[in-house]
mmCIF file of C-alpha atoms in Angstrom:
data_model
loop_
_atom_site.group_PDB
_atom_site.id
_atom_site.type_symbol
_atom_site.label_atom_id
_atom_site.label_comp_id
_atom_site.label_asym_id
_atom_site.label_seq_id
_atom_site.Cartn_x
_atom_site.Cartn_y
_atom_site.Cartn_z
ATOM 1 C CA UNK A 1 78.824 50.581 171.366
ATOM 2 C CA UNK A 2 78.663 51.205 167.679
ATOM 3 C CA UNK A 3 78.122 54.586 166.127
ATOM 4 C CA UNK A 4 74.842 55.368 163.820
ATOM 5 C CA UNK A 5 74.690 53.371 160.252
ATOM 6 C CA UNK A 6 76.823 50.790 161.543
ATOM 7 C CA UNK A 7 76.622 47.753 163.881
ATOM 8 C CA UNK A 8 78.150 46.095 166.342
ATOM 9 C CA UNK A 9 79.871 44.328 163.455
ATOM 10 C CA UNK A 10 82.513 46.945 163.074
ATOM 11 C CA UNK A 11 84.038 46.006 166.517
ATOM 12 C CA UNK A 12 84.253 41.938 165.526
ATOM 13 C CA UNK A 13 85.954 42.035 161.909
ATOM 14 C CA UNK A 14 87.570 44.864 159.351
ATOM 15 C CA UNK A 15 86.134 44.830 155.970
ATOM 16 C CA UNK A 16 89.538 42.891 154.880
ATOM 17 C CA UNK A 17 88.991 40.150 156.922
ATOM 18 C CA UNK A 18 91.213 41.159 160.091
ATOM 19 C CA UNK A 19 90.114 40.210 163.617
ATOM 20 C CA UNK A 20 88.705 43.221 165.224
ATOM 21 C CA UNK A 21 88.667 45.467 168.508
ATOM 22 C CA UNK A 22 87.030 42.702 170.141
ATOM 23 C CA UNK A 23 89.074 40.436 169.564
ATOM 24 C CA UNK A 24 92.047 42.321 169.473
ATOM 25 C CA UNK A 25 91.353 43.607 172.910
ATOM 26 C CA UNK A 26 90.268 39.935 174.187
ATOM 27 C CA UNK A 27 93.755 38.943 173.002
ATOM 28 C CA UNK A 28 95.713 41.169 175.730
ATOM 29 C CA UNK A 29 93.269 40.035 178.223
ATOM 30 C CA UNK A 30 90.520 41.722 178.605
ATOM 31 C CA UNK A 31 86.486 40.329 178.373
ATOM 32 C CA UNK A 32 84.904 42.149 175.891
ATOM 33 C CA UNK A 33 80.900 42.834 175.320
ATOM 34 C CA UNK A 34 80.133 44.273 172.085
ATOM 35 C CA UNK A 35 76.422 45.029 172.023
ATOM 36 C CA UNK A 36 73.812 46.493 169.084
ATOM 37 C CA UNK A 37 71.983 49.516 170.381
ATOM 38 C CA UNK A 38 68.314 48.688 171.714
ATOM 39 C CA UNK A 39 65.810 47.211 168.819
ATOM 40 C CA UNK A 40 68.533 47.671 166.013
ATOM 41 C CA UNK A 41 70.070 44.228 165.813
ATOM 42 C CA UNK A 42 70.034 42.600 162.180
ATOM 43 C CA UNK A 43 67.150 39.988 163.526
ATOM 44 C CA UNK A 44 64.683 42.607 164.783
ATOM 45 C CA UNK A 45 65.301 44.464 161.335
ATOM 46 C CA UNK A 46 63.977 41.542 159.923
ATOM 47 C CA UNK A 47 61.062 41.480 161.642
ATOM 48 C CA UNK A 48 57.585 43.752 160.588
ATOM 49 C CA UNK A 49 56.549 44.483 164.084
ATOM 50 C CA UNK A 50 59.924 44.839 165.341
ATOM 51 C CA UNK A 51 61.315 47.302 162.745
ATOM 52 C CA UNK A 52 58.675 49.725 163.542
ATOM 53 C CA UNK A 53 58.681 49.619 166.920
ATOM 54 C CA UNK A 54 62.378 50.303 166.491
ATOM 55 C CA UNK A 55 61.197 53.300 164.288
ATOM 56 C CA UNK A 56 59.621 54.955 167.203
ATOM 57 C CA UNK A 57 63.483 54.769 169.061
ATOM 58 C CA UNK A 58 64.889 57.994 170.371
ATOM 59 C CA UNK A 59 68.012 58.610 172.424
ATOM 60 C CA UNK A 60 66.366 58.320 175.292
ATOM 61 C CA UNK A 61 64.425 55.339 174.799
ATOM 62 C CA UNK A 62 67.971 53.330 173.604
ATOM 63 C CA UNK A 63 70.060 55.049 176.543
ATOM 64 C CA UNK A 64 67.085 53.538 179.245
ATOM 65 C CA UNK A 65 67.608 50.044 177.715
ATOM 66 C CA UNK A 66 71.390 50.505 177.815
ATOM 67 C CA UNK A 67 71.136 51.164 181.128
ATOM 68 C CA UNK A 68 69.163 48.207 182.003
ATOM 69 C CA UNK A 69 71.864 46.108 180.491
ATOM 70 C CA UNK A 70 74.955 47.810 182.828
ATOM 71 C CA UNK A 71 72.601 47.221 185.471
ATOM 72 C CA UNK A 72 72.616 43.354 184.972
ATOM 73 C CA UNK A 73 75.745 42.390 184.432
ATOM 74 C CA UNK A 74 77.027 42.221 187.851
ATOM 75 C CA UNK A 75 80.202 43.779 186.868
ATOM 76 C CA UNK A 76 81.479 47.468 186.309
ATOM 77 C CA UNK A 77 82.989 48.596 182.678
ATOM 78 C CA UNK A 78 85.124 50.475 180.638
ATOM 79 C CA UNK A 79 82.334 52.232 177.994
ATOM 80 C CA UNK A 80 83.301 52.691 174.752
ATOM 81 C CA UNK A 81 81.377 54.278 171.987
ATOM 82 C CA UNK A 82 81.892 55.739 168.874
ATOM 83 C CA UNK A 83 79.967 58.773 166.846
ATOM 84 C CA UNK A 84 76.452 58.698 167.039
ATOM 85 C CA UNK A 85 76.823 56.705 170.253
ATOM 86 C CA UNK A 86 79.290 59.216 172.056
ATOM 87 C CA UNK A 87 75.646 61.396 173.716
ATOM 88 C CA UNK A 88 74.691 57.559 175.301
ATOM 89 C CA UNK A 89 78.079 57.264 176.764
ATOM 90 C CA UNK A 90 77.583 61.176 178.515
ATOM 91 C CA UNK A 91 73.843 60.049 179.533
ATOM 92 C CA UNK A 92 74.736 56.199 180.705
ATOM 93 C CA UNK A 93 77.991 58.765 183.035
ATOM 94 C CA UNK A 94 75.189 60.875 184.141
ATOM 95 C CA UNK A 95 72.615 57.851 185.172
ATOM 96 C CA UNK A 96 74.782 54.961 185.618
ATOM 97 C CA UNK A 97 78.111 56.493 186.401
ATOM 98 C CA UNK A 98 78.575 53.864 189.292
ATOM 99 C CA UNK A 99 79.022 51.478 186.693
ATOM 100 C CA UNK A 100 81.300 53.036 184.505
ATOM 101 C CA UNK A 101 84.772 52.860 185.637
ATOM 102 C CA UNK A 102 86.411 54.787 182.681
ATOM 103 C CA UNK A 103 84.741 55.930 179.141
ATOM 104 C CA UNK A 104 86.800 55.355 175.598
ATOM 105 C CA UNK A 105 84.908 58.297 173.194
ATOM 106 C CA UNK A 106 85.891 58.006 169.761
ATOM 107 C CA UNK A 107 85.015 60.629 167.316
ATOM 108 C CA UNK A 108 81.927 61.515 169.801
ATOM 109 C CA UNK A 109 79.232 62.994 169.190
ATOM 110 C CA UNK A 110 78.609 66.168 171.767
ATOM 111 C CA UNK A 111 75.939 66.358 174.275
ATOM 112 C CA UNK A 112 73.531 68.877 173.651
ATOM 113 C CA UNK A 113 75.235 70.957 176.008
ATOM 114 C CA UNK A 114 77.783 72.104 173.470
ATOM 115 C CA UNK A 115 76.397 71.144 170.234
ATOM 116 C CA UNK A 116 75.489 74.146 168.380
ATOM 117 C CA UNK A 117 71.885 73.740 166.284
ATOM 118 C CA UNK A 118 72.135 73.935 162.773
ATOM 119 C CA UNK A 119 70.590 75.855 160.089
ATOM 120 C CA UNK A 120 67.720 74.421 157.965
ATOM 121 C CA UNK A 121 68.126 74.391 154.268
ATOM 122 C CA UNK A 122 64.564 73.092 153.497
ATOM 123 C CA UNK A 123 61.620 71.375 155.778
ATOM 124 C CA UNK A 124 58.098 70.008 155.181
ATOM 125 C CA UNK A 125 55.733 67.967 156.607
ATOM 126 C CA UNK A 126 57.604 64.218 155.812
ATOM 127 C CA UNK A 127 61.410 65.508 156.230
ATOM 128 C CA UNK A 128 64.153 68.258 156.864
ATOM 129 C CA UNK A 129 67.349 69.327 155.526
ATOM 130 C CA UNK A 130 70.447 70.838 156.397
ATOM 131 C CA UNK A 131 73.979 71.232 156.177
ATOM 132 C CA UNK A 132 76.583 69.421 157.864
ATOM 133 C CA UNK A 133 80.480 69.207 158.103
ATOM 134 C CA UNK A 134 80.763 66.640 155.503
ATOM 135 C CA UNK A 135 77.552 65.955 153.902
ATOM 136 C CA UNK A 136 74.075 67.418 153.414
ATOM 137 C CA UNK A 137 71.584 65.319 155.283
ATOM 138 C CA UNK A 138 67.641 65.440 154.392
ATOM 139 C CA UNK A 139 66.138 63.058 157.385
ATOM 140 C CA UNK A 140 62.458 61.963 157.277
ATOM 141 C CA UNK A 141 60.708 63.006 160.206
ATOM 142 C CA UNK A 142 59.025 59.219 160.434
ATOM 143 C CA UNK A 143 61.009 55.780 159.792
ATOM 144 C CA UNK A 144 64.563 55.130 159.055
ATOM 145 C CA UNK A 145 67.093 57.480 157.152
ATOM 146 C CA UNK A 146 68.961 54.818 154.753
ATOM 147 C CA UNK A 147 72.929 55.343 154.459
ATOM 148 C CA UNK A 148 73.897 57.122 151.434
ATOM 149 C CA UNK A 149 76.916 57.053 149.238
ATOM 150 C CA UNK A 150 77.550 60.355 150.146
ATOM 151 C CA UNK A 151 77.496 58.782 153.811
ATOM 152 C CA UNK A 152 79.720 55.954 153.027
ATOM 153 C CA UNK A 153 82.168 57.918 150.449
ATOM 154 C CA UNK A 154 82.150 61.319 151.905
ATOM 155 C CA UNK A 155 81.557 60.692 155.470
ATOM 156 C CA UNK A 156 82.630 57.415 156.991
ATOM 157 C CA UNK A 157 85.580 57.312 154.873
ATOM 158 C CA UNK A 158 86.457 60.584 153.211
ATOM 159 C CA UNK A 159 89.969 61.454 153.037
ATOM 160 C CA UNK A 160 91.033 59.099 155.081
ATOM 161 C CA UNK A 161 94.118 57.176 153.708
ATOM 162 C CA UNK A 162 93.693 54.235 155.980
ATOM 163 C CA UNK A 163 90.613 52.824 154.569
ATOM 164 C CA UNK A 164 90.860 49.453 152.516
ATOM 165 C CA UNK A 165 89.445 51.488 149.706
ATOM 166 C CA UNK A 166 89.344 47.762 147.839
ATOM 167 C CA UNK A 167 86.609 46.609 150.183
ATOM 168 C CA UNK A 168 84.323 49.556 150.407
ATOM 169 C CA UNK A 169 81.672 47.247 148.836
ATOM 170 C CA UNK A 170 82.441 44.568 151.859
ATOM 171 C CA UNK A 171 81.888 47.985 154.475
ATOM 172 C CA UNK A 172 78.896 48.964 152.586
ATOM 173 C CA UNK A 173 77.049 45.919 153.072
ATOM 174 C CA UNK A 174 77.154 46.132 156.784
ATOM 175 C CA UNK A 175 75.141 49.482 157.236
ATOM 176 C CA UNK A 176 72.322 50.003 159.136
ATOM 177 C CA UNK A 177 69.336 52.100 158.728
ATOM 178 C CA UNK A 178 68.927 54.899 161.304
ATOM 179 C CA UNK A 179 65.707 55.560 162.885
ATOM 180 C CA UNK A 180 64.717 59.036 162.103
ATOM 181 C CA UNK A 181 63.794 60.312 165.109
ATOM 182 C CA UNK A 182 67.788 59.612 166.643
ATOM 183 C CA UNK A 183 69.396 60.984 163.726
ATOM 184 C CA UNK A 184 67.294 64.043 164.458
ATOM 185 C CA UNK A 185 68.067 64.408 167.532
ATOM 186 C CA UNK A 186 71.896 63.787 166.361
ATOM 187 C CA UNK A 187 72.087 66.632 164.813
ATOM 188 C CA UNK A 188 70.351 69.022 167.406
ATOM 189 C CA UNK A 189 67.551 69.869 165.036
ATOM 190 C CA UNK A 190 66.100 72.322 166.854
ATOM 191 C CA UNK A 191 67.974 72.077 169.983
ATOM 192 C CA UNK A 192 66.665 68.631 169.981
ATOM 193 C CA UNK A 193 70.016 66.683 171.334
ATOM 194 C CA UNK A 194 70.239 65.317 174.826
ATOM 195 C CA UNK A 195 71.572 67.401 177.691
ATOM 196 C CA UNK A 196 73.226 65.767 179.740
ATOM 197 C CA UNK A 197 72.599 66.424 183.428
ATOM 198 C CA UNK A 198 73.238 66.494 186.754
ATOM 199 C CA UNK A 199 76.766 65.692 186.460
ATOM 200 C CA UNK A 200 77.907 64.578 189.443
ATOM 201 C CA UNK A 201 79.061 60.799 188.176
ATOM 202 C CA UNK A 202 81.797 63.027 186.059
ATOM 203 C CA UNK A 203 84.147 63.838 189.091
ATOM 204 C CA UNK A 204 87.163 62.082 188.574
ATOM 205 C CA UNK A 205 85.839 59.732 186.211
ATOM 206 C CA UNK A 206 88.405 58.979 183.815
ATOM 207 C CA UNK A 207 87.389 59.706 179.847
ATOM 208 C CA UNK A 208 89.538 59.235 176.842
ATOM 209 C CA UNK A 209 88.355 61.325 173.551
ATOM 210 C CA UNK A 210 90.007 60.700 170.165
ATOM 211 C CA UNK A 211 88.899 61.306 166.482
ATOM 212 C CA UNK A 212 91.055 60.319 163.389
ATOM 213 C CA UNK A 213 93.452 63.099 161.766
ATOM 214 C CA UNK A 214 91.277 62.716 158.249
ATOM 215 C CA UNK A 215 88.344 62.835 159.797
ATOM 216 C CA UNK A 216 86.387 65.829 158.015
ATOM 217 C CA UNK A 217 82.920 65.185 159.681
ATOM 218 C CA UNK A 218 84.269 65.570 163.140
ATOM 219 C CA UNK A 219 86.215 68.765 163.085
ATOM 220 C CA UNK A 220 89.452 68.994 165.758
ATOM 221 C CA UNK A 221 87.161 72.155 167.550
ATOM 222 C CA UNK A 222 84.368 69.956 168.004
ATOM 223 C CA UNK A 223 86.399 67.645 170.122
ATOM 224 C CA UNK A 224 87.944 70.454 172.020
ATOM 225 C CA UNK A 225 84.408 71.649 173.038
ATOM 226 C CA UNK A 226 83.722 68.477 174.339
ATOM 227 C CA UNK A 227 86.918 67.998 176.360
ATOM 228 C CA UNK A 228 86.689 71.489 178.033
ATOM 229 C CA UNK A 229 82.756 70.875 178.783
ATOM 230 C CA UNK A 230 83.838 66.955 179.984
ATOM 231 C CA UNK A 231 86.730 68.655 182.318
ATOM 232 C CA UNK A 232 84.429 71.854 183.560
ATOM 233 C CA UNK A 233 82.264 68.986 184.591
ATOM 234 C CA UNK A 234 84.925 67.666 187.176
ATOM 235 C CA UNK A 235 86.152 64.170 184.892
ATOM 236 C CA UNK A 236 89.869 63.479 184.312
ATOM 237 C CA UNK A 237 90.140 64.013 180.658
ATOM 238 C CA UNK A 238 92.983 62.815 178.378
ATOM 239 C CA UNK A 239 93.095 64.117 174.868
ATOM 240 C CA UNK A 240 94.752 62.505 171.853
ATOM 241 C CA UNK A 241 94.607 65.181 169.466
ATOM 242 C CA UNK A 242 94.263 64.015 166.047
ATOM 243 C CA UNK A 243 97.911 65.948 165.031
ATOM 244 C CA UNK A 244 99.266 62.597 166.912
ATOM 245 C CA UNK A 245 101.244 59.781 164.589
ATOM 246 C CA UNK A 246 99.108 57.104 165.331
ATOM 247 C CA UNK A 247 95.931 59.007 164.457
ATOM 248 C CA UNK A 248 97.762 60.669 161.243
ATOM 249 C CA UNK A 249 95.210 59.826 158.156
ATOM 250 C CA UNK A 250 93.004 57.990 159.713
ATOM 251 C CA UNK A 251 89.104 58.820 158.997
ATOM 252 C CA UNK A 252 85.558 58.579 161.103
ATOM 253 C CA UNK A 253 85.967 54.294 161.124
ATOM 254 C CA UNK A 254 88.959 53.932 163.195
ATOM 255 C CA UNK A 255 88.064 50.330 164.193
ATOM 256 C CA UNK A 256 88.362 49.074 160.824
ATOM 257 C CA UNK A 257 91.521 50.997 159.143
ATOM 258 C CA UNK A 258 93.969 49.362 158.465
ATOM 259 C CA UNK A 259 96.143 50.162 162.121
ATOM 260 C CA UNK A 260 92.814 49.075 163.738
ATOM 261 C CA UNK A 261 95.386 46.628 165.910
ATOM 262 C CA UNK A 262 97.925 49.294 166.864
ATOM 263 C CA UNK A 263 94.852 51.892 167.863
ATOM 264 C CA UNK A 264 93.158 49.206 170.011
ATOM 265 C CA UNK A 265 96.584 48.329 171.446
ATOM 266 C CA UNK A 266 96.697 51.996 172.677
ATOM 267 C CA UNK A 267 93.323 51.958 174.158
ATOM 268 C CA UNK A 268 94.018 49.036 175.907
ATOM 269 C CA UNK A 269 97.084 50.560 177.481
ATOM 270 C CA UNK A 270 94.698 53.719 179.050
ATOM 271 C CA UNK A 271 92.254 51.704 180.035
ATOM 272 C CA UNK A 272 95.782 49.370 182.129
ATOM 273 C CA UNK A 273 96.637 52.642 183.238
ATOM 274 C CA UNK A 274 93.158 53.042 185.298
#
């Protein structure tokens, strides 16, 4: 599952043309479903009536129909999300843990349970803004937010020296609008965010949390609240902190820097581990 601004287009080809984590991953065997989250694929943004019904999404709304989907496929999974999408993966644990037989969290974003809520700069009636690790974000409170160059530059790249800086034009292209009312949620506006609970699914349930060593959104502490909430929930955590090598300069897009093969390489040997 892709993370928020993006699609599921970041998991089938890098912005320089390289075969993705889909296929990477299908190439050492495994079948791979890459999925667009509920009412945000490119044809329903097309659409009048679909676009604003996909307005109206929430967290909730996109983790019910995500849940419908693991229900139907007559198989069990390895989850793997990214950002934005990192809340679903805790909620789709907490609902449809039988499912799940390991979760792959990269860069997530926290449950509510942990996330703290952050200060507003300036609100009125049509949108509110505040401060956040890497950029300032004003959201409306009805519609879409549209990705920003602050959001592409400052955010999904940053420092990061593993970007194909050359095809930032290529990445831009892809983005996605967010509907307002997940972004705000996102970003615990007032203690909006999803809590996730009861937790029994967690027990033993194998998760894997990484974020990229360049990553300035998604601060090193932010991932160590998550694993010590994940592991004081009962799930068998394993940590690759982003001082490792193979996560040295890489930034919030993992899955399309330019060691996108080596990091899905390493995924795929956790998830042989199960």
């Amino acid at each position: 599952m892709h993370g928020g601004g993006v699609s599921k287009e970041c998991y089938l080809e890098t912005p320089d043309g390289r075969q993705g984590w889909a296929a990477r991953l299908v190439s050492l065997g495994y079948g791979v479903l890459v999925v667009d989250w509920l009412g945000l694929s490119y044809e329903a943004a097309q659409h009048v009536d679909d676009r604003a019904a996909s307005a109206r999404l929430d967290y909730e709304s996109v983790c019910r129909g995500m849940g419908v989907f693991l229900s139907g496929l007559g198989r069990n999974v390895v989850l793997v999300v990214h950002s934005m999408a990192g809340p679903i993966g805790f909620r789709l644990l907490e609902t449809h843990g039988d499912l799940i037989d390991g979760l792959v969290a990269v860069a997530p974003g926290p449950p509510g349970n942990v996330q703290a809520v952050p200060e507003i700069v300036r609100e009125s009636d049509q949108e509110v803004s505040i401060r956040g690790a890497a950029i300032d974000w004003t959201i409306p409170k009805m519609g879409f937010w549209e990705p920003t160059s602050a959001f592409v530059n400052d955010k999904a790249i940053g420092p990061s020296r593993r970007f194909p800086r050359e095809c930032i034009e290529v990445f831009r292209r892809t983005l996605r609008p967010i509907p307002a009312r997940m972004l705000y949620q996102r970003q615990n506006i007032g203690g909006s965010q999803m809590r996730i609970g009861p937790t029994d699914a967690f027990t033993n349930k194998p998760i894997l949390v990484f974020t990229g060593g360049a990553d300035t959104d998604h601060p090193s502490q932010l991932d160590q609240d998550i694993v010590a909430w994940l592991t004081d929930q009962g799930a068998a955590v394993t940590f690759w902190s982003s001082e490792l090598p193979v996560l040295a300069g890489n930034g919030h897009m993992l899955m399309v820097e330019d060691n996108s093969d080596e990091l899905a390489d390493e995924i795929a040997r956790w998830i042989t581990a199960l």
